[in-house]
């Protein structure tokens, strides 16, 4: 099986099972601690309701190991997936509420297992949004019917109804679409080929306080923000409706076409609201602390204990998480048409 493409570079850092070997001090030295560093199985899987289950298996290694490709492979791993107590094959599609157990066995590195329940997705009651142009450049050139550059932002309110009686965990993701084709979020190096391109901007995770609920007073006073942390819980609105406020900044739309083509204005932001397992939330919180939190900063300069990596696998290496997703579209066609101005057909 192959690794799910959701894993980003930060997730890979944790999930490869690297073992921290000491805190940073005023000077550096290389040493091998006198502890058991025998490699163990590292198991990773992000299970999504309605999609095939993929599992990645490797072995743990010391943080000081510099070779991280071939050295982490496990060639003799046997993976068995159980759904609600019964073994299933690769064709099985997990459903909301299923209890998934992953068991891995290797003669070289022993066994590893983890269990997770696929959460029930959260329907949104209402979606409202507005777009505001920041800069607009349009020009009339003979022979060119569409010639414009626009930067803008979008504010949206997604009202969600949290089920009562259970602690819930959520995550927001998004991506852009142009004329039916997916445009990745998070930036591009070179504009794609074609008469138009659309950059869907960045999600401002400081816009709604729910994304910062994990930040304490001391961290807030020190200037810590919820940058890039799109996870949240229902601790402040359990069992009630909540208007989740989203802000997408630095969005960019460019078009240069000799013909007036309505399809070039067909841009969307697709917001994906996921109900996630507690293990996914705890991994996200750990990753944020390492990169942006005060605990990670203190650990790096030697004023705090090294942060242990989070894992729900029996060996202490890897993450098995689950999610159920619902998507909501923000169509920008009318907004772009109004800003650019209609042309006679």
JSON list of C-alpha atoms in Angstrom, two decimals, residues 6 12 35 39 43 68 88 107 126-127 171 174 195 204 218 220-221 245 291 319:
[
{"chain": "A", "resi": 6, "resn": "UNK", "atom": "CA", "xyz": [-2.31, 14.24, 2.64]},
{"chain": "A", "resi": 12, "resn": "UNK", "atom": "CA", "xyz": [6.43, 13.26, 7.57]},
{"chain": "A", "resi": 35, "resn": "UNK", "atom": "CA", "xyz": [19.37, 3.56, 25.97]},
{"chain": "A", "resi": 39, "resn": "UNK", "atom": "CA", "xyz": [14.16, 0.04, 15.77]},
{"chain": "A", "resi": 43, "resn": "UNK", "atom": "CA", "xyz": [2.67, 2.81, 11.14]},
{"chain": "A", "resi": 68, "resn": "UNK", "atom": "CA", "xyz": [16.38, 8.44, 5.64]},
{"chain": "A", "resi": 88, "resn": "UNK", "atom": "CA", "xyz": [-11.17, -6.64, 5.25]},
{"chain": "A", "resi": 107, "resn": "UNK", "atom": "CA", "xyz": [9.88, -10.87, 11.58]},
{"chain": "A", "resi": 126, "resn": "UNK", "atom": "CA", "xyz": [-25.71, 27.80, 6.29]},
{"chain": "A", "resi": 127, "resn": "UNK", "atom": "CA", "xyz": [-22.92, 29.32, 4.19]},
{"chain": "A", "resi": 171, "resn": "UNK", "atom": "CA", "xyz": [-10.37, 20.61, 10.72]},
{"chain": "A", "resi": 174, "resn": "UNK", "atom": "CA", "xyz": [-9.63, 24.31, 1.17]},
{"chain": "A", "resi": 195, "resn": "UNK", "atom": "CA", "xyz": [-5.32, 32.42, -20.63]},
{"chain": "A", "resi": 204, "resn": "UNK", "atom": "CA", "xyz": [-6.22, 33.31, 8.01]},
{"chain": "A", "resi": 218, "resn": "UNK", "atom": "CA", "xyz": [1.11, 33.37, 28.54]},
{"chain": "A", "resi": 220, "resn": "UNK", "atom": "CA", "xyz": [-0.98, 34.99, 23.81]},
{"chain": "A", "resi": 221, "resn": "UNK", "atom": "CA", "xyz": [0.93, 37.72, 25.66]},
{"chain": "A", "resi": 245, "resn": "UNK", "atom": "CA", "xyz": [-15.72, 32.68, 10.37]},
{"chain": "A", "resi": 291, "resn": "UNK", "atom": "CA", "xyz": [6.81, 24.81, 14.58]},
{"chain": "A", "resi": 319, "resn": "UNK", "atom": "CA", "xyz": [-0.21, 7.98, 13.68]}
]
